Structures are given as C-alpha cells and as structure tokens.
C-alpha cells in the first residue's frame, strides 16, 4: 500500500523463474513477488466474512487503520459496491499480515 495511489509506477524484472516473477519497483525501495503454480489442488482459504471497519475483532484494529484510506479511495463507489472479504476467524494478536480479497 502506497500513500500516493494516483502516482504511476514502473518496475524492473529482477528474476523470472518457473513459478515466480520478481520485480523491483523503481525508486520505491520495494520488490514485488508474483507466485504462480500449475498445481490444481491449491489450498483454499475460506473468506466468509465481509470486511466491516466497525465490526472487526480487537486483534484486527490495525487493519482498519491501514486499509480504510485505501478502501475509501478505491472501493467506495455506492453505484458499484465492491465487497471486501476476509477470513471468518479473527487474526491472531501477533498477526502482521491480513488477507483481504475484493470480489
């Protein structure tokens, strides 16, 4: 998540492997890793809960602080609502990563 969501970005390919692309975002001091697999038996993550900033578990309050500006800037169109889904179970107290999917 970057502060200026309107800025364009460029990347340079660092490495390309069978199941992974590694790109460096120019001038951003960040890398992006894109993983793919041909495995038809992928692990499924159950995303049964719709993201609601007012109905998060206490261990998830940090998600609201980070994600709300992004959601309001990119996903808050009342004419075309885009639900954001997250796992039904609460994130652990020690979680530093949250998995959310726009569907």
Backbone atoms as SQL, in Angstrom:
CREATE TABLE atoms (id INTEGER PRIMARY KEY, chain TEXT, resi INTEGER, resn TEXT, atom TEXT, x REAL, y REAL, z REAL);
INSERT INTO atoms VALUES
  (1, 'A', 1, 'UNK', 'N', 0.859, -1.163, 0.000),
  (2, 'A', 1, 'UNK', 'CA', 0.000, 0.000, 0.000),
  (3, 'A', 1, 'UNK', 'C', 0.901, 1.221, 0.000),
  (4, 'A', 2, 'UNK', 'N', 0.692, 2.078, -0.926),
  (5, 'A', 2, 'UNK', 'CA', 1.489, 3.280, -1.049),
  (6, 'A', 2, 'UNK', 'C', 0.615, 4.498, -0.813),
  (7, 'A', 3, 'UNK', 'N', 1.197, 5.526, -0.238),
  (8, 'A', 3, 'UNK', 'CA', 0.444, 6.718, 0.149),
  (9, 'A', 3, 'UNK', 'C', -0.206, 7.400, -1.052),
  (10, 'A', 4, 'UNK', 'N', 0.532, 7.617, -2.128),
  (11, 'A', 4, 'UNK', 'CA', 0.001, 8.313, -3.291),
  (12, 'A', 4, 'UNK', 'C', -0.538, 7.293, -4.290),
  (13, 'A', 5, 'UNK', 'N', -1.850, 7.020, -4.213),
  (14, 'A', 5, 'UNK', 'CA', -2.435, 5.976, -5.061),
  (15, 'A', 5, 'UNK', 'C', -2.596, 6.419, -6.512),
  (16, 'A', 6, 'UNK', 'N', -2.399, 7.722, -6.804),
  (17, 'A', 6, 'UNK', 'CA', -2.555, 8.198, -8.175),
  (18, 'A', 6, 'UNK', 'C', -1.237, 8.192, -8.933),
  (19, 'A', 7, 'UNK', 'N', -0.131, 7.992, -8.242),
  (20, 'A', 7, 'UNK', 'CA', 1.177, 8.016, -8.896),
  (21, 'A', 7, 'UNK', 'C', 1.376, 6.765, -9.741),
  (22, 'A', 8, 'UNK', 'N', 1.953, 6.950, -10.910),
  (23, 'A', 8, 'UNK', 'CA', 2.273, 5.780, -11.728),
  (24, 'A', 8, 'UNK', 'C', 3.546, 5.147, -11.193),
  (25, 'A', 9, 'UNK', 'N', 3.718, 3.875, -11.490),
  (26, 'A', 9, 'UNK', 'CA', 4.895, 3.149, -11.031),
  (27, 'A', 9, 'UNK', 'C', 5.493, 2.388, -12.190),
  (28, 'A', 10, 'UNK', 'N', 6.793, 2.203, -12.119),
  (29, 'A', 10, 'UNK', 'CA', 7.488, 1.375, -13.080),
  (30, 'A', 10, 'UNK', 'C', 8.226, 0.307, -12.314),
  (31, 'A', 11, 'UNK', 'N', 8.460, -0.806, -12.976),
  (32, 'A', 11, 'UNK', 'CA', 9.203, -1.877, -12.321),
  (33, 'A', 11, 'UNK', 'C', 10.231, -2.439, -13.287),
  (34, 'A', 12, 'UNK', 'N', 11.216, -3.061, -12.701),
  (35, 'A', 12, 'UNK', 'CA', 12.248, -3.739, -13.476),
  (36, 'A', 12, 'UNK', 'C', 12.257, -5.204, -13.063),
  (37, 'A', 13, 'UNK', 'N', 12.313, -6.090, -14.041),
  (38, 'A', 13, 'UNK', 'CA', 12.362, -7.514, -13.756),
  (39, 'A', 13, 'UNK', 'C', 13.716, -7.854, -13.156),
  (40, 'A', 14, 'UNK', 'N', 13.706, -8.451, -11.982),
  (41, 'A', 14, 'UNK', 'CA', 14.942, -8.889, -11.333),
  (42, 'A', 14, 'UNK', 'C', 15.234, -10.329, -11.708),
  (43, 'A', 15, 'UNK', 'N', 14.191, -11.162, -11.620),
  (44, 'A', 15, 'UNK', 'CA', 14.380, -12.576, -11.918),
  (45, 'A', 15, 'UNK', 'C', 13.048, -13.185, -12.349),
  (46, 'A', 16, 'UNK', 'N', 13.119, -14.094, -13.292),
  (47, 'A', 16, 'UNK', 'CA', 11.939, -14.819, -13.737),
  (48, 'A', 16, 'UNK', 'C', 12.242, -16.306, -13.613),
  (49, 'A', 17, 'UNK', 'N', 11.414, -17.003, -12.851),
  (50, 'A', 17, 'UNK', 'CA', 11.587, -18.443, -12.652),
  (51, 'A', 17, 'UNK', 'C', 10.310, -19.150, -13.087),
  (52, 'A', 18, 'UNK', 'N', 10.283, -20.450, -12.998),
  (53, 'A', 18, 'UNK', 'CA', 9.138, -21.225, -13.447),
  (54, 'A', 18, 'UNK', 'C', 7.837, -20.779, -12.771),
  (55, 'A', 19, 'UNK', 'N', 7.870, -20.586, -11.473),
  (56, 'A', 19, 'UNK', 'CA', 6.645, -20.252, -10.734),
  (57, 'A', 19, 'UNK', 'C', 6.706, -18.912, -10.017),
  (58, 'A', 20, 'UNK', 'N', 7.704, -18.068, -10.375),
  (59, 'A', 20, 'UNK', 'CA', 7.812, -16.800, -9.668),
  (60, 'A', 20, 'UNK', 'C', 8.403, -15.726, -10.562),
  (61, 'A', 21, 'UNK', 'N', 7.818, -14.537, -10.475),
  (62, 'A', 21, 'UNK', 'CA', 8.385, -13.345, -11.094),
  (63, 'A', 21, 'UNK', 'C', 8.808, -12.419, -9.962),
  (64, 'A', 22, 'UNK', 'N', 9.989, -11.850, -10.061),
  (65, 'A', 22, 'UNK', 'CA', 10.494, -10.940, -9.032),
  (66, 'A', 22, 'UNK', 'C', 10.755, -9.602, -9.706),
  (67, 'A', 23, 'UNK', 'N', 10.023, -8.580, -9.265),
  (68, 'A', 23, 'UNK', 'CA', 10.143, -7.262, -9.863),
  (69, 'A', 23, 'UNK', 'C', 10.512, -6.233, -8.793),
  (70, 'A', 24, 'UNK', 'N', 11.299, -5.260, -9.181),
  (71, 'A', 24, 'UNK', 'CA', 11.684, -4.175, -8.280),
  (72, 'A', 24, 'UNK', 'C', 10.958, -2.918, -8.730),
  (73, 'A', 25, 'UNK', 'N', 10.254, -2.277, -7.794),
  (74, 'A', 25, 'UNK', 'CA', 9.571, -1.025, -8.103),
  (75, 'A', 25, 'UNK', 'C', 10.608, 0.090, -8.122),
  (76, 'A', 26, 'UNK', 'N', 10.709, 0.762, -9.257),
  (77, 'A', 26, 'UNK', 'CA', 11.749, 1.764, -9.465),
  (78, 'A', 26, 'UNK', 'C', 11.527, 2.956, -8.527),
  (79, 'A', 27, 'UNK', 'N', 12.559, 3.275, -7.766),
  (80, 'A', 27, 'UNK', 'CA', 12.525, 4.439, -6.882),
  (81, 'A', 27, 'UNK', 'C', 11.666, 4.286, -5.649),
  (82, 'A', 28, 'UNK', 'N', 11.187, 3.098, -5.359),
  (83, 'A', 28, 'UNK', 'CA', 10.267, 2.886, -4.235),
  (84, 'A', 28, 'UNK', 'C', 10.876, 2.076, -3.097),
  (85, 'A', 29, 'UNK', 'N', 12.031, 1.466, -3.304),
  (86, 'A', 29, 'UNK', 'CA', 12.673, 0.628, -2.294),
  (87, 'A', 29, 'UNK', 'C', 11.767, -0.537, -1.879),
  (88, 'A', 30, 'UNK', 'N', 11.033, -1.088, -2.873),
  (89, 'A', 30, 'UNK', 'CA', 10.149, -2.237, -2.643),
  (90, 'A', 30, 'UNK', 'C', 10.287, -3.214, -3.804),
  (91, 'A', 31, 'UNK', 'N', 10.114, -4.478, -3.489),
  (92, 'A', 31, 'UNK', 'CA', 10.090, -5.525, -4.503),
  (93, 'A', 31, 'UNK', 'C', 8.717, -6.181, -4.491),
  (94, 'A', 32, 'UNK', 'N', 8.313, -6.714, -5.639),
  (95, 'A', 32, 'UNK', 'CA', 7.058, -7.447, -5.770),
  (96, 'A', 32, 'UNK', 'C', 7.404, -8.853, -6.251),
  (97, 'A', 33, 'UNK', 'N', 6.834, -9.835, -5.572),
  (98, 'A', 33, 'UNK', 'CA', 6.999, -11.228, -5.964),
  (99, 'A', 33, 'UNK', 'C', 5.635, -11.750, -6.395),
  (100, 'A', 34, 'UNK', 'N', 5.568, -12.285, -7.603),
  (101, 'A', 34, 'UNK', 'CA', 4.316, -12.821, -8.140),
  (102, 'A', 34, 'UNK', 'C', 4.496, -14.321, -8.302),
  (103, 'A', 35, 'UNK', 'N', 3.787, -15.088, -7.478),
  (104, 'A', 35, 'UNK', 'CA', 3.918, -16.545, -7.494),
  (105, 'A', 35, 'UNK', 'C', 2.769, -17.165, -8.280),
  (106, 'A', 36, 'UNK', 'N', 3.089, -18.163, -9.085),
  (107, 'A', 36, 'UNK', 'CA', 2.067, -18.930, -9.803),
  (108, 'A', 36, 'UNK', 'C', 2.344, -20.404, -9.565),
  (109, 'A', 37, 'UNK', 'N', 1.357, -21.205, -9.833),
  (110, 'A', 37, 'UNK', 'CA', 1.551, -22.650, -9.703),
  (111, 'A', 37, 'UNK', 'C', 0.646, -23.351, -10.703),
  (112, 'A', 38, 'UNK', 'N', 1.080, -24.501, -11.139),
  (113, 'A', 38, 'UNK', 'CA', 0.256, -25.320, -12.027),
  (114, 'A', 38, 'UNK', 'C', -0.467, -26.390, -11.232),
  (115, 'A', 39, 'UNK', 'N', -0.327, -26.338, -9.926),
  (116, 'A', 39, 'UNK', 'CA', -0.947, -27.323, -9.044),
  (117, 'A', 39, 'UNK', 'C', -2.454, -27.090, -9.010),
  (118, 'A', 40, 'UNK', 'N', -3.220, -28.066, -9.474),
  (119, 'A', 40, 'UNK', 'CA', -4.677, -27.935, -9.481),
  (120, 'A', 40, 'UNK', 'C', -5.286, -28.105, -8.094),
  (121, 'A', 41, 'UNK', 'N', -4.513, -28.586, -7.153),
  (122, 'A', 41, 'UNK', 'CA', -5.010, -28.805, -5.794),
  (123, 'A', 41, 'UNK', 'C', -4.465, -27.732, -4.862),
  (124, 'A', 42, 'UNK', 'N', -4.823, -26.500, -5.143),
  (125, 'A', 42, 'UNK', 'CA', -4.363, -25.377, -4.334),
  (126, 'A', 42, 'UNK', 'C', -5.088, -25.363, -2.995),
  (127, 'A', 43, 'UNK', 'N', -4.387, -24.881, -2.003),
  (128, 'A', 43, 'UNK', 'CA', -5.018, -24.717, -0.691),
  (129, 'A', 43, 'UNK', 'C', -6.064, -23.611, -0.793),
  (130, 'A', 44, 'UNK', 'N', -7.210, -23.860, -0.223),
  (131, 'A', 44, 'UNK', 'CA', -8.273, -22.865, -0.254),
  (132, 'A', 44, 'UNK', 'C', -8.342, -22.138, 1.071),
  (133, 'A', 45, 'UNK', 'N', -8.465, -20.839, 1.003),
  (134, 'A', 45, 'UNK', 'CA', -8.639, -20.025, 2.185),
  (135, 'A', 45, 'UNK', 'C', -10.104, -19.611, 2.218),
  (136, 'A', 46, 'UNK', 'N', -10.784, -19.928, 3.296),
  (137, 'A', 46, 'UNK', 'CA', -12.201, -19.609, 3.405),
  (138, 'A', 46, 'UNK', 'C', -12.370, -18.144, 3.789),
  (139, 'A', 47, 'UNK', 'N', -12.934, -17.382, 2.883),
  (140, 'A', 47, 'UNK', 'CA', -13.193, -15.965, 3.119),
  (141, 'A', 47, 'UNK', 'C', -14.704, -15.798, 3.267),
  (142, 'A', 48, 'UNK', 'N', -15.180, -15.948, 4.489),
  (143, 'A', 48, 'UNK', 'CA', -16.620, -15.959, 4.746),
  (144, 'A', 48, 'UNK', 'C', -17.146, -14.664, 5.355),
  (145, 'A', 49, 'UNK', 'N', -16.265, -13.739, 5.686),
  (146, 'A', 49, 'UNK', 'CA', -16.693, -12.534, 6.400),
  (147, 'A', 49, 'UNK', 'C', -16.438, -11.313, 5.537),
  (148, 'A', 50, 'UNK', 'N', -17.459, -10.477, 5.391),
  (149, 'A', 50, 'UNK', 'CA', -17.278, -9.238, 4.654),
  (150, 'A', 50, 'UNK', 'C', -16.603, -8.216, 5.566),
  (151, 'A', 51, 'UNK', 'N', -15.593, -7.538, 5.028),
  (152, 'A', 51, 'UNK', 'CA', -14.870, -6.525, 5.792),
  (153, 'A', 51, 'UNK', 'C', -15.827, -5.413, 6.189),
  (154, 'A', 52, 'UNK', 'N', -15.866, -5.103, 7.467),
  (155, 'A', 52, 'UNK', 'CA', -16.661, -4.002, 8.003),
  (156, 'A', 52, 'UNK', 'C', -15.796, -3.314, 9.056),
  (157, 'A', 53, 'UNK', 'N', -15.377, -2.073, 8.809),
  (158, 'A', 53, 'UNK', 'CA', -14.463, -1.413, 9.745),
  (159, 'A', 53, 'UNK', 'C', -15.039, -1.253, 11.147),
  (160, 'A', 54, 'UNK', 'N', -16.344, -1.311, 11.278),
  (161, 'A', 54, 'UNK', 'CA', -16.969, -1.174, 12.591),
  (162, 'A', 54, 'UNK', 'C', -17.192, -2.499, 13.296),
  (163, 'A', 55, 'UNK', 'N', -16.844, -3.603, 12.644),
  (164, 'A', 55, 'UNK', 'CA', -17.113, -4.923, 13.211),
  (165, 'A', 55, 'UNK', 'C', -15.881, -5.830, 13.115),
  (166, 'A', 56, 'UNK', 'N', -14.735, -5.291, 13.492),
  (167, 'A', 56, 'UNK', 'CA', -13.502, -6.071, 13.479),
  (168, 'A', 56, 'UNK', 'C', -13.197, -6.579, 14.882),
  (169, 'A', 57, 'UNK', 'N', -12.487, -7.685, 14.949),
  (170, 'A', 57, 'UNK', 'CA', -12.029, -8.192, 16.240),
  (171, 'A', 57, 'UNK', 'C', -10.959, -7.239, 16.781),
  (172, 'A', 58, 'UNK', 'N', -10.779, -7.186, 18.100),
  (173, 'A', 58, 'UNK', 'CA', -9.755, -6.295, 18.665),
  (174, 'A', 58, 'UNK', 'C', -8.360, -6.513, 18.068),
  (175, 'A', 59, 'UNK', 'N', -8.037, -7.743, 17.714),
  (176, 'A', 59, 'UNK', 'CA', -6.721, -8.028, 17.133),
  (177, 'A', 59, 'UNK', 'C', -6.584, -7.515, 15.701),
  (178, 'A', 60, 'UNK', 'N', -7.679, -6.992, 15.125),
  (179, 'A', 60, 'UNK', 'CA', -7.676, -6.542, 13.730),
  (180, 'A', 60, 'UNK', 'C', -7.798, -5.032, 13.574),
  (181, 'A', 61, 'UNK', 'N', -7.784, -4.293, 14.653),
  (182, 'A', 61, 'UNK', 'CA', -7.948, -2.841, 14.566),
  (183, 'A', 61, 'UNK', 'C', -6.880, -2.193, 13.696),
  (184, 'A', 62, 'UNK', 'N', -5.685, -2.749, 13.694),
  (185, 'A', 62, 'UNK', 'CA', -4.612, -2.193, 12.873),
  (186, 'A', 62, 'UNK', 'C', -4.934, -2.300, 11.385),
  (187, 'A', 63, 'UNK', 'N', -5.745, -3.301, 11.000),
  (188, 'A', 63, 'UNK', 'CA', -6.134, -3.452, 9.594),
  (189, 'A', 63, 'UNK', 'C', -6.952, -2.243, 9.166),
  (190, 'A', 64, 'UNK', 'N', -7.872, -1.836, 10.020),
  (191, 'A', 64, 'UNK', 'CA', -8.705, -0.669, 9.715),
  (192, 'A', 64, 'UNK', 'C', -7.833, 0.572, 9.518),
  (193, 'A', 65, 'UNK', 'N', -6.874, 0.765, 10.406),
  (194, 'A', 65, 'UNK', 'CA', -6.010, 1.945, 10.318),
  (195, 'A', 65, 'UNK', 'C', -5.250, 1.995, 8.991),
  (196, 'A', 66, 'UNK', 'N', -4.827, 0.853, 8.496),
  (197, 'A', 66, 'UNK', 'CA', -4.081, 0.808, 7.235),
  (198, 'A', 66, 'UNK', 'C', -4.977, 0.770, 6.004),
  (199, 'A', 67, 'UNK', 'N', -6.068, 0.009, 6.088),
  (200, 'A', 67, 'UNK', 'CA', -6.856, -0.270, 4.893),
  (201, 'A', 67, 'UNK', 'C', -7.947, 0.762, 4.601),
  (202, 'A', 68, 'UNK', 'N', -8.485, 1.408, 5.606),
  (203, 'A', 68, 'UNK', 'CA', -9.597, 2.336, 5.362),
  (204, 'A', 68, 'UNK', 'C', -9.260, 3.435, 4.360),
  (205, 'A', 69, 'UNK', 'N', -8.111, 4.082, 4.438),
  (206, 'A', 69, 'UNK', 'CA', -7.821, 5.096, 3.413),
  (207, 'A', 69, 'UNK', 'C', -7.794, 4.517, 2.001),
  (208, 'A', 70, 'UNK', 'N', -7.290, 3.308, 1.862),
  (209, 'A', 70, 'UNK', 'CA', -7.256, 2.652, 0.553),
  (210, 'A', 70, 'UNK', 'C', -8.664, 2.298, 0.106),
  (211, 'A', 71, 'UNK', 'N', -9.446, 1.725, 1.005),
  (212, 'A', 71, 'UNK', 'CA', -10.821, 1.338, 0.663),
  (213, 'A', 71, 'UNK', 'C', -11.639, 2.550, 0.243),
  (214, 'A', 72, 'UNK', 'N', -11.534, 3.626, 0.998),
  (215, 'A', 72, 'UNK', 'CA', -12.312, 4.825, 0.690),
  (216, 'A', 72, 'UNK', 'C', -11.876, 5.461, -0.625),
  (217, 'A', 73, 'UNK', 'N', -10.602, 5.355, -0.948),
  (218, 'A', 73, 'UNK', 'CA', -10.107, 5.944, -2.191),
  (219, 'A', 73, 'UNK', 'C', -10.425, 5.094, -3.417),
  (220, 'A', 74, 'UNK', 'N', -10.450, 3.764, -3.262),
  (221, 'A', 74, 'UNK', 'CA', -10.548, 2.896, -4.432),
  (222, 'A', 74, 'UNK', 'C', -11.791, 2.019, -4.517),
  (223, 'A', 75, 'UNK', 'N', -12.418, 1.729, -3.383),
  (224, 'A', 75, 'UNK', 'CA', -13.503, 0.741, -3.376),
  (225, 'A', 75, 'UNK', 'C', -14.813, 1.276, -2.802),
  (226, 'A', 76, 'UNK', 'N', -14.982, 2.571, -2.735),
  (227, 'A', 76, 'UNK', 'CA', -16.164, 3.138, -2.068),
  (228, 'A', 76, 'UNK', 'C', -17.096, 3.813, -3.070),
  (229, 'A', 77, 'UNK', 'N', -17.510, 3.090, -4.089),
  (230, 'A', 77, 'UNK', 'CA', -18.431, 3.616, -5.091),
  (231, 'A', 77, 'UNK', 'C', -19.821, 3.054, -4.807),
  (232, 'A', 78, 'UNK', 'N', -20.765, 3.896, -4.330),
  (233, 'A', 78, 'UNK', 'CA', -22.099, 3.374, -3.987),
  (234, 'A', 78, 'UNK', 'C', -22.853, 2.799, -5.190),
  (235, 'A', 79, 'UNK', 'N', -22.497, 3.202, -6.397),
  (236, 'A', 79, 'UNK', 'CA', -23.170, 2.672, -7.585),
  (237, 'A', 79, 'UNK', 'C', -22.616, 1.314, -8.000),
  (238, 'A', 80, 'UNK', 'N', -21.385, 1.033, -7.609),
  (239, 'A', 80, 'UNK', 'CA', -20.755, -0.255, -7.914),
  (240, 'A', 80, 'UNK', 'C', -20.045, -0.765, -6.669),
  (241, 'A', 81, 'UNK', 'N', -20.800, -1.204, -5.691),
  (242, 'A', 81, 'UNK', 'CA', -20.148, -1.670, -4.460),
  (243, 'A', 81, 'UNK', 'C', -19.273, -2.893, -4.721),
  (244, 'A', 82, 'UNK', 'N', -18.117, -2.880, -4.122),
  (245, 'A', 82, 'UNK', 'CA', -17.176, -3.992, -4.259),
  (246, 'A', 82, 'UNK', 'C', -16.953, -4.565, -2.869),
  (247, 'A', 83, 'UNK', 'N', -17.510, -5.741, -2.599),
  (248, 'A', 83, 'UNK', 'CA', -17.306, -6.322, -1.272),
  (249, 'A', 83, 'UNK', 'C', -15.854, -6.746, -1.077),
  (250, 'A', 84, 'UNK', 'N', -15.369, -6.518, 0.120),
  (251, 'A', 84, 'UNK', 'CA', -14.039, -6.949, 0.520),
  (252, 'A', 84, 'UNK', 'C', -14.237, -8.085, 1.514),
  (253, 'A', 85, 'UNK', 'N', -13.648, -9.230, 1.227),
  (254, 'A', 85, 'UNK', 'CA', -13.826, -10.404, 2.075),
  (255, 'A', 85, 'UNK', 'C', -12.552, -10.697, 2.855),
  (256, 'A', 86, 'UNK', 'N', -12.747, -11.280, 4.032),
  (257, 'A', 86, 'UNK', 'CA', -11.629, -11.686, 4.870),
  (258, 'A', 86, 'UNK', 'C', -11.980, -12.977, 5.578),
  (259, 'A', 87, 'UNK', 'N', -11.002, -13.669, 6.146),
  (260, 'A', 87, 'UNK', 'CA', -11.292, -14.929, 6.830),
  (261, 'A', 87, 'UNK', 'C', -12.280, -14.731, 7.973),
  (262, 'A', 88, 'UNK', 'N', -13.087, -15.756, 8.215),
  (263, 'A', 88, 'UNK', 'CA', -14.111, -15.693, 9.259),
  (264, 'A', 88, 'UNK', 'C', -13.498, -15.612, 10.655),
  (265, 'A', 89, 'UNK', 'N', -12.380, -16.291, 10.858),
  (266, 'A', 89, 'UNK', 'CA', -11.746, -16.290, 12.175),
  (267, 'A', 89, 'UNK', 'C', -10.944, -15.020, 12.394),
  (268, 'A', 90, 'UNK', 'N', -10.851, -14.604, 13.647),
  (269, 'A', 90, 'UNK', 'CA', -10.077, -13.410, 13.996),
  (270, 'A', 90, 'UNK', 'C', -8.597, -13.638, 13.712),
  (271, 'A', 91, 'UNK', 'N', -7.921, -12.572, 13.353),
  (272, 'A', 91, 'UNK', 'CA', -6.472, -12.648, 13.209),
  (273, 'A', 91, 'UNK', 'C', -5.846, -12.849, 14.580),
  (274, 'A', 92, 'UNK', 'N', -4.741, -13.574, 14.658),
  (275, 'A', 92, 'UNK', 'CA', -4.058, -13.723, 15.946),
  (276, 'A', 92, 'UNK', 'C', -3.545, -12.366, 16.440),
  (277, 'A', 93, 'UNK', 'N', -3.385, -12.233, 17.726),
  (278, 'A', 93, 'UNK', 'CA', -2.878, -10.989, 18.316),
  (279, 'A', 93, 'UNK', 'C', -1.524, -10.592, 17.728),
  (280, 'A', 94, 'UNK', 'N', -0.742, -11.570, 17.326),
  (281, 'A', 94, 'UNK', 'CA', 0.612, -11.300, 16.815),
  (282, 'A', 94, 'UNK', 'C', 0.660, -11.131, 15.298),
  (283, 'A', 95, 'UNK', 'N', -0.493, -11.127, 14.651),
  (284, 'A', 95, 'UNK', 'CA', -0.529, -11.058, 13.173),
  (285, 'A', 95, 'UNK', 'C', 0.065, -9.750, 12.682),
  (286, 'A', 96, 'UNK', 'N', 0.853, -9.862, 11.641),
  (287, 'A', 96, 'UNK', 'CA', 1.402, -8.693, 10.968),
  (288, 'A', 96, 'UNK', 'C', 0.962, -8.626, 9.516),
  (289, 'A', 97, 'UNK', 'N', 0.143, -9.611, 9.112),
  (290, 'A', 97, 'UNK', 'CA', -0.354, -9.682, 7.742),
  (291, 'A', 97, 'UNK', 'C', -1.836, -10.017, 7.800),
  (292, 'A', 98, 'UNK', 'N', -2.620, -9.345, 6.978),
  (293, 'A', 98, 'UNK', 'CA', -4.048, -9.651, 6.865),
  (294, 'A', 98, 'UNK', 'C', -4.340, -9.958, 5.391),
  (295, 'A', 99, 'UNK', 'N', -5.166, -10.952, 5.148),
  (296, 'A', 99, 'UNK', 'CA', -5.513, -11.375, 3.803),
  (297, 'A', 99, 'UNK', 'C', -6.926, -10.911, 3.502),
  (298, 'A', 100, 'UNK', 'N', -7.072, -9.936, 2.605),
  (299, 'A', 100, 'UNK', 'CA', -8.374, -9.422, 2.192),
  (300, 'A', 100, 'UNK', 'C', -8.480, -9.534, 0.678),
  (301, 'A', 101, 'UNK', 'N', -9.679, -9.833, 0.200),
  (302, 'A', 101, 'UNK', 'CA', -9.885, -10.015, -1.236),
  (303, 'A', 101, 'UNK', 'C', -11.088, -9.199, -1.674),
  (304, 'A', 102, 'UNK', 'N', -10.911, -8.410, -2.723),
  (305, 'A', 102, 'UNK', 'CA', -12.035, -7.680, -3.332),
  (306, 'A', 102, 'UNK', 'C', -12.687, -8.619, -4.323),
  (307, 'A', 103, 'UNK', 'N', -13.998, -8.823, -4.165),
  (308, 'A', 103, 'UNK', 'CA', -14.652, -9.777, -5.064),
  (309, 'A', 103, 'UNK', 'C', -15.724, -9.118, -5.905);
